[in-house]
Coordinates of N, CA, C and O in Angstrom, one line a residue:
K218 N 5.5 6.8 -22.3 CA 6.1 5.6 -21.7 C 5.3 5.0 -20.5 O 5.2 3.8 -20.4
L219 N 4.9 5.9 -19.7 CA 4.1 5.5 -18.5 C 2.8 4.8 -19.0 O 2.4 3.8 -18.4
E220 N 2.2 5.4 -20.0 CA 1.0 4.8 -20.6 C 1.2 3.3 -21.0 O 0.4 2.4 -20.7
E221 N 2.4 3.1 -21.6 CA 2.8 1.7 -22.0 C 3.0 0.8 -20.8 O 2.6 -0.3 -20.8
F222 N 3.7 1.4 -19.8 CA 4.1 0.6 -18.6 C 2.8 0.2 -17.9 O 2.7 -0.9 -17.4
L223 N 1.8 1.1 -17.8 CA 0.6 0.8 -17.1 C -0.4 -0.1 -18.0 O -1.5 -0.4 -17.5
N224 N 0.0 -0.3 -19.2 CA -0.7 -1.1 -20.2 C -2.1 -0.6 -20.4 O -3.1 -1.3 -20.5
F225 N -2.2 0.7 -20.6 CA -3.5 1.4 -20.9 C -3.7 1.2 -22.4 O -3.0 1.7 -23.2
K226 N -4.9 0.7 -22.7 CA -5.3 0.4 -24.1 C -6.4 1.3 -24.6 O -6.6 1.5 -25.8
Q227 N -7.1 1.9 -23.7 CA -8.3 2.7 -24.0 C -8.2 4.1 -23.5 O -9.2 4.8 -23.2
L228 N -7.0 4.7 -23.5 CA -6.7 6.0 -22.9 C -7.6 7.1 -23.6 O -8.1 7.9 -22.9
N229 N -7.9 7.0 -24.9 CA -8.7 8.0 -25.5 C -10.2 7.9 -25.2 O -10.9 8.8 -25.4
K230 N -10.6 6.7 -24.7 CA -12.0 6.4 -24.4 C -12.3 6.3 -23.0 O -13.5 6.3 -22.6
S231 N -11.3 6.1 -22.1 CA -11.5 5.7 -20.7 C -11.1 6.9 -19.8 O -9.9 7.2 -19.7
L232 N -12.1 7.5 -19.2 CA -11.8 8.5 -18.2 C -10.9 8.0 -17.1 O -10.0 8.7 -16.6
K233 N -11.2 6.8 -16.6 CA -10.5 6.2 -15.5 C -9.0 6.0 -15.9 O -8.1 6.4 -15.1
E234 N -8.7 5.6 -17.1 CA -7.3 5.4 -17.5 C -6.6 6.8 -17.6 O -5.5 7.0 -17.2
G235 N -7.4 7.8 -18.0 CA -6.8 9.2 -18.1 C -6.5 9.7 -16.8 O -5.4 10.4 -16.6
V236 N -7.4 9.5 -15.8 CA -7.2 10.0 -14.5 C -6.0 9.3 -13.8 O -5.1 9.9 -13.2
L237 N -5.9 8.0 -14.0 CA -4.8 7.2 -13.4 C -3.5 7.7 -14.0 O -2.5 7.8 -13.3
L238 N -3.5 7.9 -15.3 CA -2.2 8.3 -16.0 C -1.8 9.7 -15.4 O -0.6 9.9 -15.1
D239 N -2.8 10.6 -15.2 CA -2.5 11.9 -14.6 C -1.9 11.8 -13.2 O -1.0 12.4 -12.8
Y240 N -2.5 10.9 -12.4 CA -2.1 10.6 -11.0 C -0.7 10.2 -10.9 O 0.1 10.7 -10.2
Y241 N -0.4 9.2 -11.7 CA 1.0 8.6 -11.7 C 2.0 9.5 -12.4 O 3.1 9.6 -11.9
T242 N 1.6 10.2 -13.4 CA 2.5 11.2 -14.1 C 2.9 12.3 -13.2 O 4.0 12.7 -13.0
A243 N 1.9 12.9 -12.5 CA 2.1 14.0 -11.5 C 3.0 13.5 -10.4 O 4.0 14.2 -10.1
G244 N 2.8 12.3 -9.9 CA 3.7 11.8 -8.8 C 5.1 11.6 -9.3 O 6.1 11.9 -8.7
F245 N 5.2 11.0 -10.5 CA 6.5 10.7 -11.1 C 7.3 12.1 -11.3 O 8.5 12.2 -11.0
C246 N 6.6 13.0 -11.9 CA 7.3 14.3 -12.2 C 7.7 15.0 -10.9 O 8.8 15.6 -10.8
W247 N 6.9 15.0 -9.8 CA 7.2 15.5 -8.6 C 8.4 14.9 -8.0 O 9.4 15.5 -7.5
A248 N 8.5 13.5 -8.0 CA 9.6 12.8 -7.5 C 10.9 13.1 -8.2 O 12.0 13.2 -7.6
K249 N 10.8 13.2 -9.5 CA 12.0 13.6 -10.3 C 12.4 15.0 -10.0 O 13.7 15.2 -9.8
E250 N 11.5 15.9 -9.7 CA 11.9 17.3 -9.3 C 12.6 17.3 -7.9 O 13.4 18.1 -7.6
M251 N 12.2 16.3 -7.1 CA 12.8 16.1 -5.8 C 14.2 15.5 -5.9 O 14.9 15.3 -4.9
N252 N 14.6 15.1 -7.1 CA 15.9 14.4 -7.4 C 16.0 13.1 -6.6 O 17.1 12.8 -6.1
F253 N 14.9 12.4 -6.5 CA 14.9 11.1 -5.9 C 15.8 10.1 -6.7 O 15.9 10.2 -7.9
S254 N 16.5 9.3 -6.0 CA 17.3 8.2 -6.6 C 16.3 7.2 -7.3 O 15.1 7.3 -7.0
L255 N 16.8 6.3 -8.1 CA 15.9 5.3 -8.7 C 15.2 4.5 -7.7 O 14.0 4.2 -7.8
M256 N 15.9 4.1 -6.6 CA 15.2 3.3 -5.6 C 14.1 4.2 -4.9 O 13.0 3.7 -4.6
Q257 N 14.4 5.4 -4.6 CA 13.4 6.3 -3.9 C 12.2 6.5 -4.9 O 11.1 6.5 -4.4
L258 N 12.5 6.7 -6.1 CA 11.5 7.0 -7.1 C 10.6 5.7 -7.2 O 9.3 5.9 -7.2
S259 N 11.2 4.6 -7.2 CA 10.4 3.3 -7.2 C 9.6 3.2 -6.0 O 8.4 2.8 -6.0
G260 N 10.2 3.4 -4.8 CA 9.4 3.3 -3.6 C 8.3 4.3 -3.5 O 7.2 4.0 -3.0
F261 N 8.5 5.5 -4.0 CA 7.4 6.5 -4.0 C 6.3 6.1 -4.9 O 5.1 6.2 -4.5
M262 N 6.6 5.6 -6.1 CA 5.5 5.1 -7.0 C 4.8 4.0 -6.4 O 3.5 3.9 -6.5
D263 N 5.5 3.1 -5.7 CA 4.8 2.0 -4.9 C 3.9 2.5 -3.9 O 2.8 2.0 -3.7
L264 N 4.4 3.6 -3.2 CA 3.6 4.2 -2.1 C 2.3 4.8 -2.7 O 1.2 4.6 -2.2
L265 N 2.4 5.5 -3.9 CA 1.2 6.0 -4.5 C 0.2 4.9 -4.9 O -1.0 5.1 -4.7
H266 N 0.8 3.8 -5.4 CA -0.1 2.7 -5.8 C -0.8 2.1 -4.5 O -2.0 1.8 -4.6
F267 N 0.0 1.9 -3.5 CA -0.6 1.4 -2.2 C -1.7 2.3 -1.7 O -2.8 1.8 -1.3
L268 N -1.5 3.6 -1.7 CA -2.5 4.5 -1.2 C -3.8 4.5 -2.1 O -4.9 4.5 -1.6
L269 N -3.6 4.4 -3.4 CA -4.7 4.3 -4.3 C -5.5 3.0 -4.1 O -6.7 3.0 -4.2
E270 N -4.8 1.9 -3.9 CA -5.4 0.6 -3.7 C -6.3 0.7 -2.4 O -7.3 0.1 -2.3
N271 N -5.7 1.4 -1.4 CA -6.5 1.5 -0.1 C -7.8 2.2 -0.4 O -8.8 1.8 0.2
L272 N -7.8 3.2 -1.3 CA -9.1 3.9 -1.5 C -10.0 3.1 -2.4 O -11.2 3.0 -2.1
S273 N -9.5 2.5 -3.5 CA -10.3 1.8 -4.4 C -10.7 0.4 -4.0 O -11.9 0.0 -4.2
D274 N -9.8 -0.4 -3.5 CA -10.1 -1.8 -3.1 C -10.6 -2.0 -1.7 O -11.5 -2.7 -1.5
K275 N -10.0 -1.2 -0.8 CA -10.4 -1.4 0.6 C -11.4 -0.4 1.1 O -11.8 -0.4 2.2
H276 N -11.7 0.6 0.2 CA -12.7 1.6 0.5 C -12.4 2.4 1.8 O -13.3 2.7 2.5
M277 N -11.1 2.7 2.0 CA -10.7 3.4 3.2 C -11.1 4.9 3.0 O -11.1 5.4 1.9
T278 N -11.4 5.5 4.1 CA -11.6 6.9 4.1 C -10.3 7.6 4.0 O -9.2 7.0 4.1
L279 N -10.3 8.9 3.7 CA -9.1 9.7 3.6 C -8.3 9.6 4.9 O -7.1 9.4 4.9
G280 N -9.0 9.8 6.0 CA -8.3 9.7 7.3 C -7.7 8.4 7.6 O -6.5 8.3 8.1
E281 N -8.4 7.3 7.2 CA -7.8 5.9 7.4 C -6.5 5.8 6.5 O -5.6 5.2 7.0
N282 N -6.6 6.3 5.3 CA -5.5 6.2 4.4 C -4.3 7.0 4.9 O -3.2 6.5 4.8
L283 N -4.6 8.1 5.5 CA -3.5 8.9 6.0 C -2.8 8.2 7.2 O -1.6 8.3 7.4
K284 N -3.6 7.5 8.0 CA -3.0 6.7 9.1 C -2.1 5.6 8.5 O -1.1 5.3 9.1
E285 N -2.5 5.0 7.4 CA -1.7 4.0 6.8 C -0.4 4.5 6.2 O 0.6 3.9 6.3
L286 N -0.5 5.8 5.7 CA 0.7 6.5 5.2 C 1.6 6.7 6.4 O 2.8 6.5 6.3
G287 N 1.1 7.1 7.5 CA 1.9 7.3 8.7 C 2.6 6.1 9.2 O 3.8 6.1 9.5
K288 N 1.8 4.9 9.1 CA 2.4 3.6 9.5 C 3.6 3.3 8.6 O 4.6 2.8 9.0
A289 N 3.3 3.5 7.3 CA 4.4 3.2 6.3 C 5.6 4.0 6.4 O 6.7 3.5 6.2
M290 N 5.4 5.2 6.9 CA 6.6 6.2 7.0 C 7.2 6.1 8.4 O 8.3 6.6 8.6
A291 N 6.6 5.5 9.3 CA 7.1 5.4 10.7 C 8.4 4.7 10.7 O 8.7 3.7 10.1
G292 N 9.3 5.3 11.5 CA 10.6 4.7 11.7 C 11.7 5.2 10.7 O 12.8 4.8 10.9
I293 N 11.3 6.0 9.8 CA 12.3 6.5 8.8 C 13.3 7.3 9.6 O 13.0 8.2 10.4
G294 N 14.6 7.0 9.4 CA 15.7 7.7 10.1 C 16.1 7.2 11.4 O 17.0 7.6 12.0
E295 N 15.4 6.1 11.9 CA 15.7 5.5 13.1 C 16.6 4.3 12.9 O 16.5 3.6 11.9
N296 N 17.5 4.1 13.8 CA 18.5 3.0 13.7 C 17.9 1.7 14.3 O 18.4 0.6 13.9
D297 N 16.9 1.8 15.1 CA 16.3 0.6 15.8 C 15.7 -0.2 14.7 O 14.7 0.2 14.0
S298 N 16.1 -1.5 14.5 CA 15.6 -2.3 13.4 C 14.1 -2.6 13.5 O 13.5 -2.9 12.6
E299 N 13.6 -2.7 14.8 CA 12.2 -2.9 15.0 C 11.4 -1.8 14.5 O 10.2 -2.0 14.2
R300 N 11.9 -0.6 14.6 CA 11.1 0.6 14.2 C 11.4 1.1 12.8 O 10.7 1.9 12.3
S301 N 12.4 0.6 12.2 CA 12.8 1.1 10.9 C 11.8 0.7 9.9 O 11.1 -0.3 9.9
S302 N 11.6 1.6 8.9 CA 10.6 1.5 7.9 C 11.2 0.7 6.6 O 12.4 0.7 6.4
D303 N 10.2 0.1 5.9 CA 10.6 -0.4 4.6 C 11.0 0.7 3.6 O 11.6 0.5 2.6
L304 N 10.7 1.9 4.0 CA 11.0 3.1 3.2 C 12.1 3.9 3.7 O 12.3 5.1 3.5
N305 N 13.0 3.2 4.4 CA 14.2 3.8 5.1 C 15.2 4.4 4.1 O 16.1 5.0 4.6
F306 N 15.0 4.3 2.8 CA 15.9 4.9 1.9 C 15.6 6.4 1.7 O 16.3 7.1 1.0
F307 N 14.5 6.8 2.3 CA 14.2 8.3 2.3 C 14.8 8.9 3.6 O 14.8 8.3 4.6
S308 N 15.3 10.1 3.4 CA 15.7 10.9 4.6 C 14.5 11.4 5.3 O 13.4 11.4 4.7
I309 N 14.7 11.9 6.5 CA 13.5 12.5 7.2 C 12.9 13.6 6.5 O 11.7 13.7 6.4
E310 N 13.8 14.5 5.9 CA 13.3 15.6 5.1 C 12.5 15.2 3.9 O 11.4 15.7 3.6
Q311 N 13.0 14.1 3.2 CA 12.2 13.6 2.1 C 10.9 13.0 2.5 O 9.9 13.2 1.8
A312 N 10.9 12.3 3.6 CA 9.7 11.7 4.1 C 8.6 12.7 4.4 O 7.5 12.6 4.1
K313 N 9.1 13.8 5.0 CA 8.2 15.0 5.3 C 7.6 15.5 4.0 O 6.4 15.8 3.9
A314 N 8.5 15.6 3.0 CA 8.0 16.2 1.7 C 7.0 15.2 1.0 O 6.0 15.7 0.4
V315 N 7.2 13.9 1.2 CA 6.3 12.9 0.6 C 4.9 13.1 1.3 O 3.9 13.1 0.6
V316 N 4.9 13.2 2.6 CA 3.7 13.4 3.4 C 3.0 14.7 2.9 O 1.8 14.7 2.7
D317 N 3.7 15.7 2.8 CA 3.2 17.0 2.3 C 2.6 16.9 0.9 O 1.5 17.4 0.6
Y318 N 3.3 16.1 0.0 CA 2.8 15.9 -1.3 C 1.5 15.2 -1.3 O 0.5 15.6 -2.0
V319 N 1.4 14.1 -0.5 CA 0.2 13.3 -0.5 C -0.9 14.1 0.1 O -2.0 14.1 -0.4

């Protein structure tokens, strides 16, 4: 199903598509094991896509990308609307697990 969703047509011939399918499948399975809600699962998959784009399109180093992850996760669990994260549907414990996973 994920292969269809990602619209991979050359999976048997393309190493890139195979690696991407593994990347997203591993993330999806981990998130399911964490019992993430549908919203959390969607947000996590978006986060994986964001991090991969940072590497492939923006050519960020691992360190720069981890800083971006920190910015994205900043404010989780805080009530202050200025500091709250777009990923505020994660608990603090879940956010720590996401960072550990990445």
